[in-house]
Amino acid sequence: MSNTVNDYEELAQRLRDAELLASCASVLSWDEQTHLPTGGAEHRSNQLGLIAGLAHDRKTDARIGDLLASLESSRDLGDPDGDVAVNVREARRTFDRATKLPKKLVEELSKTTSLAQQAWVDAKKNADFPSFQPWLEKIIGLKREEAAAIGTTTGVPYDALLDDYEPGMTAAQVNAVFEPLRKELVALVSAIQQSGKVAPLEIVERHYPQVPQRVFAEAAARQIGFDFDRGRLDESPHPFCSGFGPGDCRLTTRFNDHHFNSAFFGVLHEAGHGIYEQGLPTAAYGLGIGQACSLGIHESQSRMWENFVGRSRSFWTYFYPTAQQAFPTALGGVASDDFYAAVNDVRPSFIRVEADEVTYNLHIMLRFELEQKLLDGTLLPADVPAAWDAAFERDFGMRPAKASQGCLQDIHWSGGLVGYFPTYALGNMYAAQFFETARAELGDLDAMFAKGQFKPLKSWLNEKIHVHGKRYTAARLVEVVTGKPLTSAPLVQHLQTKFSALYGI
Ligand code: ZN
């Protein structure tokens, strides 16, 4: 037993140190995206490269392999869902993934994606897919090598990549929940369009000065439970949330003077990620129990606060008078029902990041469909624009006029993030299923929101989801919290109820 205790303590210490080092890189990257002068870019990339190498060396140190082997052969790890067993299991997972990849492949991927992202920026700007095609070919080739090096029990290469973002989930499982969702969404979008009702979008496109936007968004983030003594909000061109570690979680947003939704719902979204990060057990920093369950579960937290709470009628019952005070010129004469309709506008559009709550998931499923085909070789990179446009017309009834509105709009593939997209729609489904259970267990959430009471929901999420870190896979967490496996039914139910009322269908 004492050997096991010593081995475990040493392992935990090594993992914490590796995470501390990696978190220094997060601070530098946050600074790069918020404050760095352009002249400092090269020096910063050298700093980040050095730290990434040092952190990788620590995470793949052979001593970690020895400690894991010794711990796994002992019988003292206790309950398989207990902290010690989970931390050892997760350390093994990370160690295996890191050590299975040949260093040459890691370097090649890092170099290629860095150049490919620059090529993508230009290709997108000029709507010029052929200039990006060789990069996509190279990246897909490297990602196939990565999948082969990692290996899967299913024999499906895509699963090896998906597992990095959504541990334990397979493409077949994702398809099983996506397919019924797609049918319902296509029907709902079509019913909304046929309703003849059009949301008064112009209301959210009036002039919204930046200072009150910031004050109002921060107040809302604070009210839903983001702790500004352990975090802060800054500006960056691409909004994100970065949890540096215990007591320090950074949110960013961007302000658009003529679009209310961009910063406000962006801040609620990132604050949802931040509340999750702030709810992770600090004593387990660097260990499995101290880390977020999966990207999909992370996204479920941001989407819940952004959409299920922030775009609800009851949320605006509470916040609308404050919004009118903050923006008297834009909103002084606007009825709260019209404002509520405007922030819930649904209409097919080309750009994923600007999509509404209903059509968003269709954007994701299209990407998921194409990237699976790219990886198994049934779709060649050269044929991506045509395949994209055809799939888009099938799902949205319209065709992008240029590649920048189609297959070139997202940064993910150029950055080597293949297998990442489905986590966004999974996040919406997890959120819906968690929210349904929260409603059943906590009572009338809408009555609470209408009075500005968000603490019951926040504490419920802390207790049911955040404190567990990686104790369960996402699929098991859903079962443990909601008593049922993941299905698309709660999301479909949520969207149908909400938008039937809004569009009178
Ligand atoms: Zn997010």
Coordinates of C-alpha atoms and ligand atoms in Angstrom, one line a residue:
M1 CA 0.0 0.0 0.0
S2 CA 2.7 2.5 0.9
N3 CA 4.4 2.0 -2.4
T4 CA 1.2 2.7 -4.1
V5 CA 0.7 5.8 -2.1
N6 CA 4.2 7.0 -2.9
D7 CA 3.8 6.2 -6.6
Y8 CA 0.5 8.0 -6.7
E9 CA 1.8 11.1 -4.9
E10 CA 4.8 11.2 -7.3
L11 CA 2.5 10.8 -10.3
A12 CA 0.2 13.5 -9.1
Q13 CA 3.1 15.9 -8.5
R14 CA 4.5 15.3 -12.0
L15 CA 1.1 15.9 -13.6
R16 CA 0.5 19.1 -11.7
D17 CA 3.9 20.4 -12.7
A18 CA 3.3 19.6 -16.3
E19 CA 0.0 21.3 -16.2
L20 CA 1.5 24.4 -14.5
L21 CA 4.0 24.6 -17.3
A22 CA 1.2 24.2 -19.9
S23 CA -0.8 27.0 -18.2
C24 CA 2.1 29.4 -18.6
A25 CA 1.7 28.9 -22.3
S26 CA -2.0 29.6 -21.9
V27 CA -1.2 33.0 -20.3
L28 CA 1.2 33.8 -23.2
S29 CA -1.4 32.8 -25.8
W30 CA -4.1 34.8 -24.1
D31 CA -1.8 37.8 -24.2
E32 CA -1.0 37.1 -27.8
Q33 CA -4.7 37.4 -28.7
T34 CA -5.6 40.4 -26.5
H35 CA -2.6 42.7 -26.1
L36 CA 0.5 41.6 -28.1
P37 CA 1.9 44.3 -30.4
T38 CA 2.3 42.8 -34.0
G39 CA 6.1 43.3 -33.7
G40 CA 6.2 40.7 -30.9
A41 CA 4.6 37.9 -32.8
E42 CA 7.8 36.0 -33.7
H43 CA 9.3 36.2 -30.2
R44 CA 6.0 35.0 -28.8
S45 CA 5.9 32.1 -31.1
N46 CA 9.4 31.1 -30.0
Q47 CA 8.3 31.4 -26.3
L48 CA 5.3 29.2 -27.0
G49 CA 7.2 26.7 -29.0
L50 CA 9.8 26.3 -26.2
I51 CA 7.2 25.8 -23.5
A52 CA 5.1 23.4 -25.6
G53 CA 8.2 21.3 -26.1
L54 CA 9.1 21.3 -22.4
A55 CA 5.5 20.4 -21.4
H56 CA 5.4 17.6 -23.9
D57 CA 8.7 16.2 -22.6
R58 CA 7.3 16.2 -19.0
K59 CA 4.0 14.6 -20.1
T60 CA 5.8 11.8 -22.0
D61 CA 8.6 11.2 -19.4
A62 CA 9.3 7.5 -19.2
R63 CA 9.0 7.8 -15.4
I64 CA 5.3 8.5 -15.8
G65 CA 5.0 5.3 -17.7
D66 CA 6.8 3.4 -14.9
L67 CA 4.6 4.9 -12.2
L68 CA 1.4 4.1 -14.2
A69 CA 2.5 0.5 -14.8
S70 CA 3.2 0.1 -11.1
L71 CA 0.0 1.7 -10.0
E72 CA -2.1 -0.3 -12.5
S73 CA -0.6 -3.6 -11.2
S74 CA -1.5 -2.8 -7.6
R75 CA -4.9 -3.6 -6.2
D76 CA -5.2 -0.5 -4.1
L77 CA -6.8 1.9 -6.5
G78 CA -10.2 1.4 -4.9
D79 CA -13.6 2.3 -6.5
P80 CA -13.1 2.6 -10.3
D81 CA -15.2 5.8 -10.2
G82 CA -13.2 7.1 -7.2
D83 CA -10.8 10.0 -7.5
V84 CA -7.6 7.9 -7.4
A85 CA -8.7 5.3 -10.0
V86 CA -10.0 8.0 -12.3
N87 CA -6.9 10.1 -12.0
V88 CA -4.7 7.1 -12.9
R89 CA -7.0 6.1 -15.8
E90 CA -6.9 9.6 -17.2
A91 CA -3.2 9.9 -16.8
R92 CA -2.8 6.6 -18.7
R93 CA -5.1 8.0 -21.5
T94 CA -3.1 11.2 -21.9
F95 CA 0.2 9.4 -21.6
D96 CA -0.7 6.8 -24.3
R97 CA -2.0 9.5 -26.7
A98 CA 1.1 11.6 -26.3
T99 CA 3.6 8.7 -26.5
K100 CA 1.9 6.9 -29.4
L101 CA 2.5 9.8 -31.8
P102 CA 5.9 9.8 -33.3
K103 CA 7.7 13.1 -32.6
K104 CA 8.3 13.6 -36.3
L105 CA 4.5 13.5 -37.0
V106 CA 3.8 15.9 -34.1
E107 CA 6.4 18.4 -35.5
E108 CA 5.1 17.9 -39.1
L109 CA 1.6 18.6 -38.0
S110 CA 2.5 21.7 -36.0
K111 CA 4.5 23.2 -38.8
T112 CA 2.0 22.3 -41.5
T113 CA -1.0 23.6 -39.6
S114 CA 0.8 26.9 -38.7
L115 CA 1.5 27.5 -42.4
A116 CA -1.9 26.2 -43.5
Q117 CA -3.7 28.6 -41.2
Q118 CA -1.9 31.5 -42.9
A119 CA -2.8 30.1 -46.3
W120 CA -6.4 29.7 -45.2
V121 CA -6.6 33.4 -44.2
D122 CA -5.7 34.4 -47.7
A123 CA -7.8 31.7 -49.4
K124 CA -10.8 32.8 -47.4
K125 CA -10.2 36.5 -48.1
N126 CA -10.0 35.8 -51.9
A127 CA -12.6 33.0 -51.9
D128 CA -9.9 30.9 -53.6
F129 CA -10.3 27.3 -52.7
P130 CA -7.6 25.9 -55.2
S131 CA -4.9 27.8 -53.2
F132 CA -5.9 26.0 -50.0
Q133 CA -6.5 22.6 -51.6
P134 CA -2.9 21.3 -51.3
W135 CA -2.9 22.3 -47.6
L136 CA -6.1 20.4 -47.0
E137 CA -4.7 17.4 -48.8
K138 CA -1.5 17.5 -46.7
I139 CA -3.5 17.9 -43.4
I140 CA -5.9 15.1 -44.2
G141 CA -2.9 12.8 -45.0
L142 CA -1.3 13.7 -41.7
K143 CA -4.5 13.3 -39.7
R144 CA -4.8 9.8 -41.2
E145 CA -1.3 9.0 -40.0
E146 CA -2.3 10.3 -36.6
A147 CA -5.4 8.2 -36.5
A148 CA -3.4 5.1 -37.5
A149 CA -0.8 5.8 -34.8
I150 CA -3.4 6.2 -32.1
G151 CA -5.5 3.2 -33.3
T152 CA -9.1 2.4 -32.4
T153 CA -11.1 -0.6 -31.3
T154 CA -13.7 0.1 -33.9
G155 CA -11.4 0.1 -36.9
V156 CA -12.8 3.6 -37.9
P157 CA -10.0 6.1 -38.2
Y158 CA -12.3 9.0 -37.5
D159 CA -13.0 7.6 -34.0
A160 CA -9.3 8.0 -33.1
L161 CA -9.5 11.7 -33.8
L162 CA -13.0 12.2 -32.2
D163 CA -11.7 10.5 -29.1
D164 CA -9.3 13.4 -28.5
Y165 CA -12.2 15.8 -28.0
E166 CA -15.1 13.6 -26.9
P167 CA -13.4 10.7 -25.1
G168 CA -15.2 7.4 -25.6
M169 CA -17.5 8.6 -28.3
T170 CA -17.6 7.0 -31.8
A171 CA -18.8 8.4 -35.1
A172 CA -21.5 5.7 -35.2
Q173 CA -22.9 6.9 -31.8
V174 CA -22.8 10.5 -33.1
N175 CA -24.6 9.6 -36.3
A176 CA -27.2 7.7 -34.3
V177 CA -28.2 10.9 -32.4
F178 CA -27.7 13.3 -35.3
E179 CA -29.9 11.6 -37.9
P180 CA -33.2 11.9 -36.1
L181 CA -32.3 15.5 -35.1
R182 CA -31.6 16.5 -38.7
K183 CA -35.1 15.4 -39.9
E184 CA -36.8 17.3 -37.1
L185 CA -34.7 20.5 -37.7
V186 CA -35.3 20.6 -41.5
A187 CA -39.1 20.3 -40.8
L188 CA -39.0 23.0 -38.1
V189 CA -37.0 25.4 -40.3
S190 CA -39.4 24.9 -43.1
A191 CA -42.4 25.5 -40.9
I192 CA -40.8 28.7 -39.6
Q193 CA -40.2 30.0 -43.1
Q194 CA -43.8 29.1 -44.2
S195 CA -45.2 30.9 -41.1
G196 CA -44.7 34.2 -43.0
K197 CA -43.6 35.7 -39.7
V198 CA -40.3 37.6 -39.8
A199 CA -38.5 38.7 -36.6
P200 CA -37.8 42.4 -36.3
L201 CA -34.1 41.9 -36.7
E202 CA -33.5 45.6 -37.2
I203 CA -33.9 46.2 -33.5
V204 CA -30.7 44.5 -32.6
E205 CA -28.9 46.2 -35.5
R206 CA -29.4 49.7 -34.1
H207 CA -26.6 51.7 -32.5
Y208 CA -25.3 50.2 -29.3
P209 CA -22.4 52.2 -27.8
Q210 CA -19.6 50.0 -26.5
V211 CA -19.2 51.2 -23.0
P212 CA -22.8 50.4 -21.9
Q213 CA -22.5 47.1 -23.9
R214 CA -19.6 46.1 -21.8
V215 CA -21.1 47.2 -18.5
F216 CA -24.4 45.4 -19.2
A217 CA -22.7 42.2 -20.4
E218 CA -20.4 42.1 -17.4
A219 CA -23.4 42.6 -15.1
A220 CA -25.3 39.8 -16.7
A221 CA -22.2 37.5 -16.5
R222 CA -21.8 38.3 -12.8
Q223 CA -25.5 37.7 -12.2
I224 CA -25.5 34.2 -13.7
G225 CA -22.6 33.3 -11.5
F226 CA -19.3 34.1 -13.2
D227 CA -16.9 35.1 -10.4
F228 CA -15.0 38.3 -11.4
D229 CA -12.7 37.9 -8.4
R230 CA -11.4 34.8 -10.0
G231 CA -11.6 35.9 -13.6
R232 CA -11.9 38.8 -16.0
L233 CA -13.2 39.9 -19.4
D234 CA -11.1 41.4 -22.2
E235 CA -11.4 41.9 -25.9
S236 CA -10.1 39.8 -28.7
P237 CA -11.0 39.4 -32.4
H238 CA -12.0 35.7 -31.8
P239 CA -13.8 35.3 -28.5
F240 CA -12.7 32.5 -26.2
C241 CA -12.5 31.3 -22.6
S242 CA -9.2 30.2 -21.1
G243 CA -9.0 28.7 -17.6
F244 CA -5.4 29.3 -16.6
G245 CA -5.9 27.4 -13.3
P246 CA -7.4 27.8 -9.9
G247 CA -8.6 31.4 -9.3
D248 CA -7.9 32.7 -12.8
C249 CA -10.2 32.3 -15.7
R250 CA -10.2 34.7 -18.7
L251 CA -13.1 35.5 -21.0
T252 CA -12.8 37.5 -24.2
T253 CA -15.4 39.1 -26.4
R254 CA -15.6 41.5 -29.4
F255 CA -17.9 44.5 -29.6
N256 CA -19.9 45.5 -32.6
D257 CA -21.6 48.9 -32.3
H258 CA -24.3 47.8 -34.7
H259 CA -25.1 44.3 -33.5
F260 CA -26.2 43.8 -29.9
N261 CA -26.1 40.0 -30.0
S262 CA -22.4 39.7 -30.9
A263 CA -20.9 40.8 -27.6
F264 CA -23.8 40.1 -25.2
F265 CA -24.6 36.5 -26.1
G266 CA -20.9 36.0 -26.8
V267 CA -20.1 37.0 -23.2
L268 CA -22.9 34.8 -21.8
H269 CA -21.5 31.9 -23.9
E270 CA -17.9 32.4 -22.7
A271 CA -19.1 33.0 -19.1
G272 CA -20.9 29.6 -19.3
H273 CA -17.5 28.0 -20.2
G274 CA -15.9 30.1 -17.4
I275 CA -18.5 29.0 -14.8
Y276 CA -17.6 25.4 -15.6
E277 CA -13.8 26.1 -15.3
Q278 CA -14.4 27.9 -12.0
G279 CA -16.4 24.9 -10.8
L280 CA -13.7 22.3 -11.3
P281 CA -12.2 21.0 -8.1
T282 CA -9.1 23.0 -7.5
A283 CA -7.5 20.4 -5.2
A284 CA -7.3 18.1 -8.3
Y285 CA -5.6 20.6 -10.5
G286 CA -3.6 18.8 -13.3
L287 CA -5.4 15.5 -12.6
G288 CA -8.4 13.9 -14.3
I289 CA -10.9 14.9 -11.6
G290 CA -9.8 18.5 -12.0
Q291 CA -10.3 18.6 -15.8
A292 CA -13.4 19.2 -17.9
C293 CA -15.2 16.0 -19.0
S294 CA -15.1 16.7 -22.8
L295 CA -15.5 19.5 -25.3
G296 CA -19.1 18.6 -25.8
I297 CA -19.8 18.8 -22.1
H298 CA -17.9 22.1 -22.0
E299 CA -20.0 23.4 -24.9
S300 CA -23.2 22.2 -23.1
Q301 CA -22.4 24.7 -20.3
S302 CA -21.8 27.6 -22.6
R303 CA -24.9 26.9 -24.7
M304 CA -27.1 26.4 -21.7
W305 CA -26.3 29.9 -20.4
E306 CA -26.3 31.5 -23.8
N307 CA -29.4 30.0 -25.3
F308 CA -31.6 28.0 -22.8
V309 CA -31.2 30.8 -20.2
G310 CA -30.0 33.9 -22.1
R311 CA -32.4 33.7 -25.0
S312 CA -35.4 32.8 -22.8
R313 CA -38.5 35.0 -22.3
S314 CA -38.0 34.9 -18.5
F315 CA -34.4 36.0 -18.7
W316 CA -35.6 39.2 -20.5
T317 CA -38.4 39.7 -18.1
Y318 CA -35.7 40.4 -15.6
F319 CA -33.0 42.1 -17.7
Y320 CA -35.0 44.1 -20.3
P321 CA -35.7 47.1 -18.1
T322 CA -31.9 47.3 -17.4
A323 CA -31.2 46.9 -21.2
Q324 CA -33.6 49.8 -21.9
Q325 CA -31.8 52.0 -19.4
A326 CA -28.4 51.1 -20.8
F327 CA -29.5 51.7 -24.4
P328 CA -32.2 54.3 -24.2
T329 CA -31.9 55.4 -27.9
A330 CA -32.0 51.9 -29.4
L331 CA -34.5 50.3 -27.0
G332 CA -36.4 53.1 -25.3
G333 CA -39.5 52.7 -27.4
V334 CA -39.2 48.9 -28.1
A335 CA -41.7 46.5 -26.5
S336 CA -39.9 43.6 -24.7
D337 CA -41.8 41.0 -26.8
D338 CA -40.3 42.6 -30.0
F339 CA -36.8 42.6 -28.5
Y340 CA -37.3 38.9 -27.5
A341 CA -38.4 38.0 -31.0
A342 CA -35.4 39.9 -32.5
V343 CA -32.8 38.0 -30.4
N344 CA -34.5 34.7 -31.4
D345 CA -34.6 35.3 -35.2
V346 CA -34.4 32.1 -37.2
R347 CA -33.5 32.1 -40.8
P348 CA -31.2 30.0 -43.0
S349 CA -27.8 31.7 -43.5
F350 CA -24.4 30.7 -44.9
I351 CA -22.2 31.4 -41.9
R352 CA -22.1 29.0 -39.0
V353 CA -20.9 31.4 -36.3
E354 CA -23.8 33.7 -37.1
A355 CA -26.4 31.0 -37.2
D356 CA -29.5 30.9 -34.9
E357 CA -30.3 28.3 -32.3
V358 CA -32.3 26.1 -34.8
T359 CA -30.2 26.1 -38.0
Y360 CA -26.9 26.0 -36.1
N361 CA -27.0 22.2 -35.7
L362 CA -27.5 21.7 -39.4
H363 CA -24.3 23.6 -40.1
I364 CA -22.5 21.2 -37.8
M365 CA -24.0 18.0 -39.2
L366 CA -22.9 19.0 -42.7
R367 CA -19.3 19.5 -41.6
F368 CA -19.4 16.2 -39.6
E369 CA -20.7 14.3 -42.7
L370 CA -17.9 15.8 -45.0
E371 CA -15.0 15.3 -42.6
Q372 CA -15.8 11.6 -42.1
K373 CA -15.8 11.2 -45.9
L374 CA -12.5 13.1 -46.2
L375 CA -10.9 10.8 -43.7
D376 CA -12.1 7.5 -45.1
G377 CA -11.2 8.6 -48.6
T378 CA -14.7 8.7 -50.1
L379 CA -14.4 12.4 -50.6
L380 CA -11.3 14.0 -52.1
P381 CA -10.2 17.4 -50.9
A382 CA -10.5 18.7 -54.5
D383 CA -14.2 17.8 -54.4
V384 CA -15.0 19.5 -51.1
P385 CA -16.5 22.8 -52.6
A386 CA -18.9 20.9 -54.8
A387 CA -19.8 18.4 -52.0
W388 CA -20.3 21.3 -49.6
D389 CA -22.5 23.3 -51.9
A390 CA -24.7 20.3 -52.7
A391 CA -25.1 19.3 -49.1
F392 CA -25.9 23.0 -48.2
E393 CA -28.6 23.2 -50.8
R394 CA -30.1 19.9 -49.6
D395 CA -30.3 21.1 -46.0
F396 CA -30.8 24.9 -46.3
G397 CA -32.4 25.3 -49.7
M398 CA -29.7 27.7 -51.0
R399 CA -26.2 27.6 -52.5
P400 CA -23.2 29.6 -51.3
A401 CA -22.1 32.0 -54.0
K402 CA -18.4 31.7 -53.1
A403 CA -16.2 29.4 -51.1
S404 CA -15.7 32.0 -48.3
Q405 CA -19.4 31.6 -47.5
G406 CA -19.0 27.8 -47.9
C407 CA -16.2 25.4 -47.2
L408 CA -13.6 28.1 -46.5
Q409 CA -15.5 29.8 -43.6
D410 CA -14.1 27.9 -40.7
I411 CA -10.5 27.8 -39.4
H412 CA -10.8 24.3 -37.9
W413 CA -9.5 22.1 -40.8
S414 CA -6.5 24.4 -41.5
G415 CA -5.6 24.0 -37.8
G416 CA -5.7 20.2 -38.0
L417 CA -8.9 20.1 -35.9
V418 CA -10.7 17.2 -37.6
G419 CA -13.3 15.5 -35.4
Y420 CA -13.9 18.7 -33.4
F421 CA -17.1 19.9 -35.1
P422 CA -19.6 17.4 -33.8
T423 CA -18.8 18.5 -30.2
Y424 CA -20.7 21.7 -30.8
A425 CA -24.0 20.0 -31.7
L426 CA -23.5 17.4 -29.0
G427 CA -23.1 20.3 -26.6
N428 CA -26.6 21.5 -27.6
M429 CA -28.0 18.1 -27.1
Y430 CA -26.3 17.6 -23.7
A431 CA -27.5 21.1 -22.7
A432 CA -31.1 20.3 -23.6
Q433 CA -31.1 17.0 -21.7
F434 CA -29.4 18.5 -18.6
F435 CA -31.8 21.5 -18.7
E436 CA -34.8 19.2 -18.8
T437 CA -33.6 17.4 -15.7
A438 CA -32.7 20.6 -13.9
R439 CA -36.3 21.9 -14.5
A440 CA -37.7 18.6 -13.2
E441 CA -35.5 18.7 -10.1
L442 CA -35.4 22.4 -9.3
G443 CA -39.0 23.4 -10.1
D444 CA -40.1 26.5 -12.0
L445 CA -36.8 27.8 -13.4
D446 CA -38.6 30.5 -15.5
A447 CA -40.1 32.0 -12.3
M448 CA -36.6 32.1 -10.8
F449 CA -35.0 33.7 -13.9
A450 CA -37.8 36.3 -14.1
K451 CA -36.7 37.4 -10.6
G452 CA -33.0 37.3 -11.5
Q453 CA -32.4 34.1 -9.5
F454 CA -29.8 32.1 -11.4
K455 CA -28.0 30.6 -8.4
P456 CA -30.2 27.5 -8.1
L457 CA -29.3 26.4 -11.6
K458 CA -25.6 27.4 -11.3
S459 CA -25.3 25.4 -8.0
W460 CA -27.1 22.4 -9.6
L461 CA -24.6 22.4 -12.5
N462 CA -21.7 22.8 -10.0
E463 CA -22.8 19.8 -8.0
K464 CA -24.1 17.5 -10.8
I465 CA -21.5 18.2 -13.5
H466 CA -18.5 20.5 -12.6
V467 CA -17.2 18.8 -9.5
H468 CA -16.9 15.5 -11.3
G469 CA -14.3 16.6 -13.8
K470 CA -13.5 13.5 -15.9
R471 CA -14.9 11.0 -13.4
Y472 CA -17.3 9.8 -16.1
T473 CA -17.2 9.8 -19.9
A474 CA -19.7 12.3 -21.3
A475 CA -22.1 9.5 -22.2
R476 CA -22.1 8.1 -18.7
L477 CA -22.3 11.6 -17.1
V478 CA -25.5 12.2 -19.1
E479 CA -26.9 8.9 -17.8
V480 CA -25.9 9.6 -14.2
V481 CA -27.3 13.1 -14.2
T482 CA -30.5 12.6 -16.3
G483 CA -31.2 8.9 -15.8
K484 CA -31.3 8.3 -19.6
P485 CA -28.8 7.9 -22.4
L486 CA -28.3 10.9 -24.7
T487 CA -31.0 11.4 -27.3
S488 CA -32.0 14.3 -29.5
A489 CA -35.6 14.3 -28.0
P490 CA -35.0 17.0 -25.3
L491 CA -33.4 19.4 -27.8
V492 CA -36.2 18.9 -30.4
Q493 CA -38.8 19.4 -27.7
H494 CA -37.1 22.6 -26.5
L495 CA -36.8 24.1 -30.0
Q496 CA -40.3 23.1 -31.1
T497 CA -42.0 24.5 -28.0
K498 CA -40.0 27.7 -28.0
F499 CA -40.2 28.5 -31.8
S500 CA -43.8 27.3 -32.3
A501 CA -44.8 30.0 -29.8
L502 CA -42.6 32.6 -31.4
Y503 CA -43.6 31.9 -35.0
G504 CA -47.2 30.9 -34.3
I505 CA -46.8 27.4 -35.9
Ligands
ZN1 ZN -18.0 27.5 -26.8

